[in-house]
PDB file of C-alpha atoms in Angstrom:
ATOM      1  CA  UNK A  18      39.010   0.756  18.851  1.00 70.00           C
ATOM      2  CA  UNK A  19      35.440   1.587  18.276  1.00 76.00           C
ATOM      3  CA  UNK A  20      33.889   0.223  15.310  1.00 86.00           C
ATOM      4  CA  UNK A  21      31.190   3.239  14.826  1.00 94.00           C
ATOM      5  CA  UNK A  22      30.311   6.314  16.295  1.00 97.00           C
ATOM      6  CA  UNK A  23      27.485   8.081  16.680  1.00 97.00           C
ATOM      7  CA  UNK A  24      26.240  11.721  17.190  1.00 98.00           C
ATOM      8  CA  UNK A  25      22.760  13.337  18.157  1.00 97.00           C
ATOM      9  CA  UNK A  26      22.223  17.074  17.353  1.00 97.00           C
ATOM     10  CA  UNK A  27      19.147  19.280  17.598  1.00 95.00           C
ATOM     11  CA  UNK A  28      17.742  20.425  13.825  1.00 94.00           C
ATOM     12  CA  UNK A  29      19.895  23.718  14.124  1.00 94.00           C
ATOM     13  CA  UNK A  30      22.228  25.351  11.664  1.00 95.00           C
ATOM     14  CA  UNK A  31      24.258  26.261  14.789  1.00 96.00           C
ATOM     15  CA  UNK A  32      25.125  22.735  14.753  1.00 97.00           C
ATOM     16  CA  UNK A  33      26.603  22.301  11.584  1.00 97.00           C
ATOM     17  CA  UNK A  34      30.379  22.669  12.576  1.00 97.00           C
ATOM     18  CA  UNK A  35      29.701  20.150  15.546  1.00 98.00           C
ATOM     19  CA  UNK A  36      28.544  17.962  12.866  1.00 98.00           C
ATOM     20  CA  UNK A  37      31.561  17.947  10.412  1.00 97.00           C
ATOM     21  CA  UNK A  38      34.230  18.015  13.616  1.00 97.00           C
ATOM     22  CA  UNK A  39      32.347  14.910  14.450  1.00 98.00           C
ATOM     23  CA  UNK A  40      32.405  13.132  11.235  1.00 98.00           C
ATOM     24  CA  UNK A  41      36.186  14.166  10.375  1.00 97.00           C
ATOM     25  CA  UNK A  42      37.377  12.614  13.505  1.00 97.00           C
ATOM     26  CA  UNK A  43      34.996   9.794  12.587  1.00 97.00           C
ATOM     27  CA  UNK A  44      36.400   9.245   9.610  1.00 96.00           C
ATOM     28  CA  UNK A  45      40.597   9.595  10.253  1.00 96.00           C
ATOM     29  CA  UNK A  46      39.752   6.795  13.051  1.00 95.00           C
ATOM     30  CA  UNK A  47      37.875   4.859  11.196  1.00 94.00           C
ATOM     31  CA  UNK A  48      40.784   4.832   8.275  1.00 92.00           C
ATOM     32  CA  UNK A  49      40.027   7.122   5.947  1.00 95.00           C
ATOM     33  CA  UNK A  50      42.771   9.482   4.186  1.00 95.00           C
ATOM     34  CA  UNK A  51      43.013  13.521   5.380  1.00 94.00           C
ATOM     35  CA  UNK A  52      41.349  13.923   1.819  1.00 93.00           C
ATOM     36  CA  UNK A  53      38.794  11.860   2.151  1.00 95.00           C
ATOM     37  CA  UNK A  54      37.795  12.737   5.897  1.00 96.00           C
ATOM     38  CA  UNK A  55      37.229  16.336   4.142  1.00 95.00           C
ATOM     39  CA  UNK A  56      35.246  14.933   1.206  1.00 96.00           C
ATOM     40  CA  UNK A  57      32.885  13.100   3.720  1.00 97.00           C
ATOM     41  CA  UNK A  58      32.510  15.986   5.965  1.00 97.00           C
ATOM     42  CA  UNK A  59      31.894  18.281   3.208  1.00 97.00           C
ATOM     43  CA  UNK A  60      28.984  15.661   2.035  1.00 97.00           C
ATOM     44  CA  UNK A  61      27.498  14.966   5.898  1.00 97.00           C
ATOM     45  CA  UNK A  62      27.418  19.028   5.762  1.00 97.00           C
ATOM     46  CA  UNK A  63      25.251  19.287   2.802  1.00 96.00           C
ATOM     47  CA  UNK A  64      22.855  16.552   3.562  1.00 95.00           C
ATOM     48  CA  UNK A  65      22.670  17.601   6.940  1.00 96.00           C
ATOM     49  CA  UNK A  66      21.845  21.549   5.822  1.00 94.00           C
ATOM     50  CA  UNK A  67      19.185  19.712   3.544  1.00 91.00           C
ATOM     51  CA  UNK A  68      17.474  18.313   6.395  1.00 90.00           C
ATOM     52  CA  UNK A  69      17.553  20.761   9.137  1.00 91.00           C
ATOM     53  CA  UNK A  70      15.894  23.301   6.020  1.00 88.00           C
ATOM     54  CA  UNK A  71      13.433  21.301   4.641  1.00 82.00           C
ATOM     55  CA  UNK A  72      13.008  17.895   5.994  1.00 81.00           C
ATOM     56  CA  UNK A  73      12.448  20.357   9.094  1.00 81.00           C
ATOM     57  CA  UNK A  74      12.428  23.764   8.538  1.00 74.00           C
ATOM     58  CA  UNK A  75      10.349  26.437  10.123  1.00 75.00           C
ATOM     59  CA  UNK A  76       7.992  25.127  12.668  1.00 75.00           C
ATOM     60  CA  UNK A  77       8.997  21.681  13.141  1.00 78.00           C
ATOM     61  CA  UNK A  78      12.065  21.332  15.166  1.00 81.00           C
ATOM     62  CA  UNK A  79      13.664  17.773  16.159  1.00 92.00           C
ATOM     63  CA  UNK A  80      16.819  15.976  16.230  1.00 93.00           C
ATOM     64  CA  UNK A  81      19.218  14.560  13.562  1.00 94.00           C
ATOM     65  CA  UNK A  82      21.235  11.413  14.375  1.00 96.00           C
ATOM     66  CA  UNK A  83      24.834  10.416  12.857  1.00 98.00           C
ATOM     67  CA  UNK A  84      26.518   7.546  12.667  1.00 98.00           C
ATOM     68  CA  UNK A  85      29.803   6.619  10.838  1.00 98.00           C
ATOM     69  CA  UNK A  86      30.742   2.809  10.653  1.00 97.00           C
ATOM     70  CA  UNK A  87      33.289   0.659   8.624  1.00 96.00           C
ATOM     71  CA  UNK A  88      30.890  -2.313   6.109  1.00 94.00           C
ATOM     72  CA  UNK A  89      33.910  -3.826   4.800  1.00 92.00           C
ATOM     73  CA  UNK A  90      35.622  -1.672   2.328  1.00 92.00           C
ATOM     74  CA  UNK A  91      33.085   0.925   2.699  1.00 95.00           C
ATOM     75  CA  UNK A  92      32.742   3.982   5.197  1.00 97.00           C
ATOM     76  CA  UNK A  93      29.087   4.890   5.838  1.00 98.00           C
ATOM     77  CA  UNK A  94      27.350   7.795   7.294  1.00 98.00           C
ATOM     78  CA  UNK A  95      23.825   7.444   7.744  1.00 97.00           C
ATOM     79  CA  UNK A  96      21.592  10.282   8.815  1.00 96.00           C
ATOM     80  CA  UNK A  97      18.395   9.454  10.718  1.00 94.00           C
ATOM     81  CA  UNK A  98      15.468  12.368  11.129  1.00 92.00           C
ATOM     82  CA  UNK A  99      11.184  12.532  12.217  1.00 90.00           C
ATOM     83  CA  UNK A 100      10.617  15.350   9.365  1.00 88.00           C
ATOM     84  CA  UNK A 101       8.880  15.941   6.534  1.00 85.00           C
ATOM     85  CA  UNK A 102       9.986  13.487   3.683  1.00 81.00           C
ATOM     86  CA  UNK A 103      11.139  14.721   0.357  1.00 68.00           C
ATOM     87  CA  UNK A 104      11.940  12.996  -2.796  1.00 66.00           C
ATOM     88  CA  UNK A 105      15.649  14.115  -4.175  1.00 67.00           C
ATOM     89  CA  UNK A 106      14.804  12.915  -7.682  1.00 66.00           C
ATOM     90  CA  UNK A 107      12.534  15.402  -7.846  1.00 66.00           C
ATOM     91  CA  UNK A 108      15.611  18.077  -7.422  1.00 65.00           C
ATOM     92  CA  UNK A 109      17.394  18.303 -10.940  1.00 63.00           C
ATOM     93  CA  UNK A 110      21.139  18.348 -11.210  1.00 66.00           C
ATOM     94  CA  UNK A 111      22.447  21.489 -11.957  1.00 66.00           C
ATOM     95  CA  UNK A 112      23.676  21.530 -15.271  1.00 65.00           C
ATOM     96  CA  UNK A 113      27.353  22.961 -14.966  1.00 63.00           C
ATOM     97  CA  UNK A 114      27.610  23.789 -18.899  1.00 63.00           C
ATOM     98  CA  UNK A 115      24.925  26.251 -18.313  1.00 61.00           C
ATOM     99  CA  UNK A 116      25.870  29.635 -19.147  1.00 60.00           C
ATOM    100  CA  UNK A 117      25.795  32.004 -15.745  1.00 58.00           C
ATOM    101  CA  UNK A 118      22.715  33.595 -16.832  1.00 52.00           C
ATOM    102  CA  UNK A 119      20.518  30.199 -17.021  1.00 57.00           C
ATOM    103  CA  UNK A 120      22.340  28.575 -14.637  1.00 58.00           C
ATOM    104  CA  UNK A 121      19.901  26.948 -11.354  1.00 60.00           C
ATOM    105  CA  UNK A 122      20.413  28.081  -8.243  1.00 59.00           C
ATOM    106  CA  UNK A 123      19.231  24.918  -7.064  1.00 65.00           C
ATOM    107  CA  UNK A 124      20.192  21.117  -6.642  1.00 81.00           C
ATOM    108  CA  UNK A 125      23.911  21.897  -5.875  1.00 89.00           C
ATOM    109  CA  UNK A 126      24.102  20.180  -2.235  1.00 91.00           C
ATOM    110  CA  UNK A 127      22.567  16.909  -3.539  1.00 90.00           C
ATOM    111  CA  UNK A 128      24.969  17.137  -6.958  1.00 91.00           C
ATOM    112  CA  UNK A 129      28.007  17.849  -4.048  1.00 94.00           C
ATOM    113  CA  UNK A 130      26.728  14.804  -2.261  1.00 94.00           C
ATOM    114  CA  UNK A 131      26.557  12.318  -5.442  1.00 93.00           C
ATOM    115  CA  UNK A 132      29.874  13.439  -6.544  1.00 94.00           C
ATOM    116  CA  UNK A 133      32.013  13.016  -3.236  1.00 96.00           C
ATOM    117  CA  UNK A 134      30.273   9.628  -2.000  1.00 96.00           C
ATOM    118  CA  UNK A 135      29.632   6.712  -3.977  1.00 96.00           C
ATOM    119  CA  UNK A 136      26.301   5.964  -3.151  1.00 95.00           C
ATOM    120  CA  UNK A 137      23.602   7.671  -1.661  1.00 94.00           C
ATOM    121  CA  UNK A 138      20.614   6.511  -0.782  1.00 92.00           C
ATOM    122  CA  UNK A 139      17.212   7.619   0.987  1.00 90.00           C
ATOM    123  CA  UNK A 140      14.358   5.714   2.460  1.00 90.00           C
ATOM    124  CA  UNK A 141      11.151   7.122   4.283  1.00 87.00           C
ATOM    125  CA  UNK A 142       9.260   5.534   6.620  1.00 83.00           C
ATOM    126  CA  UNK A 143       6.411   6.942   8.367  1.00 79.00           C
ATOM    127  CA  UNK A 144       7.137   5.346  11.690  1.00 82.00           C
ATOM    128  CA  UNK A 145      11.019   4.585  11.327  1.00 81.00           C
ATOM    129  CA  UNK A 146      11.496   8.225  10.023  1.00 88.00           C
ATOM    130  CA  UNK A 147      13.502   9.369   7.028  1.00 92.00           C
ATOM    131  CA  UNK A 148      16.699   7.261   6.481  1.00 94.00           C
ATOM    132  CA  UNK A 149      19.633   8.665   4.227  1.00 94.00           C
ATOM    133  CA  UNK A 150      23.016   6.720   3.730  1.00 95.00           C
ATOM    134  CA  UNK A 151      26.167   7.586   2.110  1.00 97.00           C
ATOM    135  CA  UNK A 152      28.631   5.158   0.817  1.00 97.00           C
ATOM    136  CA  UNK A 153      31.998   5.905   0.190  1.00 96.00           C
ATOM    137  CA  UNK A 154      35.067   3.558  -0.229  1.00 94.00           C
ATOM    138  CA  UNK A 155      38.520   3.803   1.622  1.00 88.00           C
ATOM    139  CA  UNK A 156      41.219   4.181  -0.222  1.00 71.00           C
ATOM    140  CA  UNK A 157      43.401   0.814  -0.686  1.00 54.00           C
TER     141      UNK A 157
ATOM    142  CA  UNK B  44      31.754  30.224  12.602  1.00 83.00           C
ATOM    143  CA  UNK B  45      32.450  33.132   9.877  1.00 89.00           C
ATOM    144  CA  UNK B  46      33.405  36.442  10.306  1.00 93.00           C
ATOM    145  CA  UNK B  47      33.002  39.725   7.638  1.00 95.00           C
ATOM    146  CA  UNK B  48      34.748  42.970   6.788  1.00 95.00           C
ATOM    147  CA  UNK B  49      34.499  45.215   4.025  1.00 95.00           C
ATOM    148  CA  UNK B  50      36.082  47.985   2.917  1.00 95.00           C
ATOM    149  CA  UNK B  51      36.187  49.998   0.028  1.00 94.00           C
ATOM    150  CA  UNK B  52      39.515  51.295  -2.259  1.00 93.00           C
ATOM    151  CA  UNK B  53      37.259  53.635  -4.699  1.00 90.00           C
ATOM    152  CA  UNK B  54      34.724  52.243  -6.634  1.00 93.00           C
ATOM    153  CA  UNK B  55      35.633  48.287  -5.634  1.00 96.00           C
ATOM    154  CA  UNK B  56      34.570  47.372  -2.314  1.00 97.00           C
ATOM    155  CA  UNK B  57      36.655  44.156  -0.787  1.00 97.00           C
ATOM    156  CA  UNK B  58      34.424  41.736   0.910  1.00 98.00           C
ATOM    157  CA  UNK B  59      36.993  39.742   3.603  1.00 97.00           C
ATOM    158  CA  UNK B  60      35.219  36.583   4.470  1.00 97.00           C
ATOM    159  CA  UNK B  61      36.632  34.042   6.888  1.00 97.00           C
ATOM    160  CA  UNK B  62      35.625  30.485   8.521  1.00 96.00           C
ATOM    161  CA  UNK B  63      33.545  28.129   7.470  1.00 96.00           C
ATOM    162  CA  UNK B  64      30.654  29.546   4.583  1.00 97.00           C
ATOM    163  CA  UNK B  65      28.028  26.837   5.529  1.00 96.00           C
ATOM    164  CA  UNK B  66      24.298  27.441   5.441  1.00 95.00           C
ATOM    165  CA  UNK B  67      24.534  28.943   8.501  1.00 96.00           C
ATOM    166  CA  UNK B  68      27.049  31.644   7.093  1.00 97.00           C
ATOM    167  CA  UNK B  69      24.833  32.277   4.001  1.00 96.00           C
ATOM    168  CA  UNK B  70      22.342  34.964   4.968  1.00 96.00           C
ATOM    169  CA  UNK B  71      24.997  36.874   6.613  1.00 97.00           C
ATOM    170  CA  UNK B  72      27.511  36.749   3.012  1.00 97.00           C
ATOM    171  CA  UNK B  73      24.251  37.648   1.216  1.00 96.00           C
ATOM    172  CA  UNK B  74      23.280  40.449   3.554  1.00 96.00           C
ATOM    173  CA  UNK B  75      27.198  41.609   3.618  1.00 97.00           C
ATOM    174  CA  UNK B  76      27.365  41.008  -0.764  1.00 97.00           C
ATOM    175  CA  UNK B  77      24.015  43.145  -1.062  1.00 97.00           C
ATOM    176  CA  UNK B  78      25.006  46.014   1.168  1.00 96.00           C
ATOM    177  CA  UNK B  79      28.670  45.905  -0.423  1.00 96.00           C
ATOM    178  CA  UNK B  80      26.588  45.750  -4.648  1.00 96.00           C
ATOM    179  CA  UNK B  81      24.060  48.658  -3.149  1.00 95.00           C
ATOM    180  CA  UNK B  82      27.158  50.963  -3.251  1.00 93.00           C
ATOM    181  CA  UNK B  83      29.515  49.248  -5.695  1.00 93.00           C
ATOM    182  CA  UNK B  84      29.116  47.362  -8.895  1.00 96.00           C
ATOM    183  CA  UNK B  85      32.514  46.232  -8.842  1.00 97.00           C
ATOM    184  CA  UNK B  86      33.310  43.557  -5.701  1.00 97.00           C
ATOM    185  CA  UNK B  87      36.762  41.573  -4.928  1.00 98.00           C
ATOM    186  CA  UNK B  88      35.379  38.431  -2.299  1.00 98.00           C
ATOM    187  CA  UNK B  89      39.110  37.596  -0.277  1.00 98.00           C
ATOM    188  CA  UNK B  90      38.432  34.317   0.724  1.00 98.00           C
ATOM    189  CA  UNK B  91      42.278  33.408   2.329  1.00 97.00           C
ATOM    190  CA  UNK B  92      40.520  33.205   5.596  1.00 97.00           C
ATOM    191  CA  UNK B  93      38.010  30.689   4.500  1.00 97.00           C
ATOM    192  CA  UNK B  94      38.178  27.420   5.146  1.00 95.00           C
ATOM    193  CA  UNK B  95      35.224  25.609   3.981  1.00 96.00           C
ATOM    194  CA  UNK B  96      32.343  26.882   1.771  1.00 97.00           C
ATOM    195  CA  UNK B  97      28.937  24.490   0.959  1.00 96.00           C
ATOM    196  CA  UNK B  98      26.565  25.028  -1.361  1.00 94.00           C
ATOM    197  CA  UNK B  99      24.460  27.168   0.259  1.00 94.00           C
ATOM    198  CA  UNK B 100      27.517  30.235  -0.010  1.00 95.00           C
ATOM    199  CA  UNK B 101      28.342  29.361  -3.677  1.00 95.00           C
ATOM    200  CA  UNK B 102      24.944  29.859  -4.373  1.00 93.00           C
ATOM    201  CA  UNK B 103      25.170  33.366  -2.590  1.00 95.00           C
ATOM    202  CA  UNK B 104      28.138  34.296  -4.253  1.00 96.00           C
ATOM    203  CA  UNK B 105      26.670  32.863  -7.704  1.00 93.00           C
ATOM    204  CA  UNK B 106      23.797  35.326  -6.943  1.00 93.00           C
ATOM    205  CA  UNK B 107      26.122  37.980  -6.269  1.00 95.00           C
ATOM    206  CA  UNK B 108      28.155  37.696  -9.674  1.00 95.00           C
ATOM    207  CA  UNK B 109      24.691  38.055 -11.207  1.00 93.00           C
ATOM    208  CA  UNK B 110      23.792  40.705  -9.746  1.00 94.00           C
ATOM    209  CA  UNK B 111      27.250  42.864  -9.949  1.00 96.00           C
ATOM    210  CA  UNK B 112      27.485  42.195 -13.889  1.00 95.00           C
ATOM    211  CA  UNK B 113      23.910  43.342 -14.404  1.00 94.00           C
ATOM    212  CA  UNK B 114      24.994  46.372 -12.487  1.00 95.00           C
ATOM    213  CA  UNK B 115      27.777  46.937 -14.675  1.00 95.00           C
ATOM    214  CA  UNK B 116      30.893  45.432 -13.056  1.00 96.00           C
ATOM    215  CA  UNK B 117      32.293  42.208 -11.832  1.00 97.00           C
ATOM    216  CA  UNK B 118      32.297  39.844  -8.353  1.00 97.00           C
ATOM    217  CA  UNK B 119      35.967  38.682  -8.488  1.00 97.00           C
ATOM    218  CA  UNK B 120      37.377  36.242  -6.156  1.00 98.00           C
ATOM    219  CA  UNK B 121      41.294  35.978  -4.569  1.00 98.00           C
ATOM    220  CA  UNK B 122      43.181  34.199  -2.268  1.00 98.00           C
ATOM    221  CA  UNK B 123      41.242  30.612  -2.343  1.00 98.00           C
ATOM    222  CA  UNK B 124      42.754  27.783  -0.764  1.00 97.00           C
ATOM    223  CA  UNK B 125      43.433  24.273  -2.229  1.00 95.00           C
ATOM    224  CA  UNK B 126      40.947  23.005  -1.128  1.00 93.00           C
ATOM    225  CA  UNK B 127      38.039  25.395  -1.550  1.00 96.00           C
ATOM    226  CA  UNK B 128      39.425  26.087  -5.170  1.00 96.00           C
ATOM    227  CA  UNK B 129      38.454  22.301  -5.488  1.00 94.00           C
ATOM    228  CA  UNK B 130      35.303  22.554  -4.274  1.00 95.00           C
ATOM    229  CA  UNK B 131      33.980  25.970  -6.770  1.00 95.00           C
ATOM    230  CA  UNK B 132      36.050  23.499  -9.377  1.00 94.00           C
ATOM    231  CA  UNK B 133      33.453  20.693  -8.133  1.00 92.00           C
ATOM    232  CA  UNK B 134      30.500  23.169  -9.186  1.00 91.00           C
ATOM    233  CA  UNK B 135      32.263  24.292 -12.392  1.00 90.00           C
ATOM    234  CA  UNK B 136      32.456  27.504 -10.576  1.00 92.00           C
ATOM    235  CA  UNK B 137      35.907  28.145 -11.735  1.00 92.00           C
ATOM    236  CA  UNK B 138      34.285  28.915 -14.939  1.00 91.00           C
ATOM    237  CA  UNK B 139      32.287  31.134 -13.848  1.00 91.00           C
ATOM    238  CA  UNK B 140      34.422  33.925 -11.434  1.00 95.00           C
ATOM    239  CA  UNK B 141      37.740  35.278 -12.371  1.00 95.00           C
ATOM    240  CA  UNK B 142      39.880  33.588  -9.467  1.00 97.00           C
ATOM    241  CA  UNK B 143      42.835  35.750  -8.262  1.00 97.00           C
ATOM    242  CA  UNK B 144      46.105  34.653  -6.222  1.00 97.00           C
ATOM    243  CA  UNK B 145      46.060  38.195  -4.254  1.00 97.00           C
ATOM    244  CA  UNK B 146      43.836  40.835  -3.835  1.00 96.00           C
ATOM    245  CA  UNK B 147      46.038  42.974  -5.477  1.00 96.00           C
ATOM    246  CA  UNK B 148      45.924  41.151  -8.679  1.00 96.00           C
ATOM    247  CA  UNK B 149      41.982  41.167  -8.402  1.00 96.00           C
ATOM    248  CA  UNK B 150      42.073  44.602  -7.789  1.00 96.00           C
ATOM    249  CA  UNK B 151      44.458  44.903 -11.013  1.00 95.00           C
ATOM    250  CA  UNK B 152      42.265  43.105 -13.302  1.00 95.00           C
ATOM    251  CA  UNK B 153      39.764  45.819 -12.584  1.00 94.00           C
ATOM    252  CA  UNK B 154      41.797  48.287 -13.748  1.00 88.00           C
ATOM    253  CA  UNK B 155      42.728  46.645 -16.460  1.00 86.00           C
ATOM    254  CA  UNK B 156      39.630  46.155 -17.716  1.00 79.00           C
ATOM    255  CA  UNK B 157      38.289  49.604 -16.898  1.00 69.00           C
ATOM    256  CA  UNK B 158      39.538  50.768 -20.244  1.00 54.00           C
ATOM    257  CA  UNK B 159      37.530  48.446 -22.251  1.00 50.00           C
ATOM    258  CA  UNK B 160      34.718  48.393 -20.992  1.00 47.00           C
ATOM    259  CA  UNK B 161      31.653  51.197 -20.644  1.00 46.00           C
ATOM    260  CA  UNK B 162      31.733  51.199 -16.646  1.00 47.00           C
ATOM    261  CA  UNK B 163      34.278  52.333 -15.109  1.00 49.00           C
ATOM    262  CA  UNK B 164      35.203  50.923 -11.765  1.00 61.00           C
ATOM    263  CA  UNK B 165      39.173  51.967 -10.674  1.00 58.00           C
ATOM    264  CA  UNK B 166      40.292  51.664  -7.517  1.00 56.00           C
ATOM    265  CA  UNK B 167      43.003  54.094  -7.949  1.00 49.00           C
ATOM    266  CA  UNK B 168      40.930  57.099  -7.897  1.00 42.00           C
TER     267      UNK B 168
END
């Protein structure tokens, strides 16, 4: 039984739903529940989206690499990319109270991301490229 | 992948989306929600065929709701699934569209509310 796996795409949108087959099988063989295969799917989906648009984007094209692993009680995805680094604190939550008419259109993906995982995480280095890891425990 | 159809029963025109509304899918629901708005005001969005929607699409469709109630009438949506009812409850979304079993009842609620309000949008006649 394999103790991680790993995928490498091209920055394309195309290559979304190879993504989140990849990291739903991933996840039921790693041990995760149906429900929580979805939930980290649905998180790899948005972070990946956020890369391939703006850590890319037009212009700069390049590859994203996947990999889902076991740490002890925790499943982890981390997403690897060579683009353009971007700070998510500078992204404000969306504020769900807001009434339709004031509510931001932005921020959603990274709010998705918080909410499903319970950690997330970015580092940029220059060399290393842009680093960003997702925590999320299995259920006991 | 995600497909598109829509058709119109009077003044509602149903949007029938289907597979998975990632960011890939969301230029073609906005291109399909602003030709379906440039004729109607008053939109029902069947979503029984979808099985995933991200961000990107509820951002699309949140556009959309703007955009039909300026105009007058309503985006309502029908047919969800479990699990993508979870996710527009995830983005308090729930709050913000009228969410319908069937199509039919979506299509009722229109009529029902015709009365009431100034525009009109019936799709009996």
């Amino acid at each position: 039984m394999p103790d991680h796996f790993e995928l490498t795409v091209p920055s394309d949108l195309a290559y979304l739903e190879r993504i989140a087959k990849f990291v739903t099988e991933a996840a039921l063989r790693l041990g995760l529940s149906e429900q929580q295969a979805f939930e980290v799917q649905m998180a790899a989906d948005e972070a990946s989206a956020n890369v391939i648009q703006h850590a890319y984007g037009p212009g700069l094209a390049g590859e994203l690499h996947i990999r889902c692993e076991v740490e002890g009680d925790d499943f982890v995805i981390t997403i690897r990319d060579h683009g353009r680094p971007f700070d998510p604190d500078q992204i404000p939550e969306p504020d769900l109270r807001c009434p339709l008419e004031e509510r931001q259109v932005g921020g959603l993906g990274l709010y998705f991301m918080r909410r499903l995982m319970d950690r997330v995480s970015f580092r940029f280095d220059p060399q290393a490229g842009n680093e960003l890891e997702m925590r999320k425990r299995r259920s006991a | 992948m995600s497909e598109f159809a829509a058709h119109e029963l009077g003044e509602i025109t149903v949007v029938e989306a289907s597979g998975r509304l990632d960011a890939l899918a969301a230029p073609q629901l906005d291109e399909t929600l602003a030709q379906a708005l440039a004729r109607n005001a008053c939109l029902v969005v069947d979503l029984a065929g979808v099985t995933y929607i991200s961000s990107s699409s509820l951002r699309v469709l949140l556009l959309g709701v703007r955009r039909a109630r300026r105009q007058g009438g309503d985006l309502k949506l029908c047919c969800l699934s479990p699990r993508v009812r979870k996710v527009l409850a995830l983005a308090g979304f729930d709050q913000v569209f009228e969410l319908w079993a069937t199509c039919a009842e979506a299509l009722a609620a229109f009529a029902a509310s015709s009365g009431a309000s100034e525009r009109v949008c019936d799709g009996t006649s």
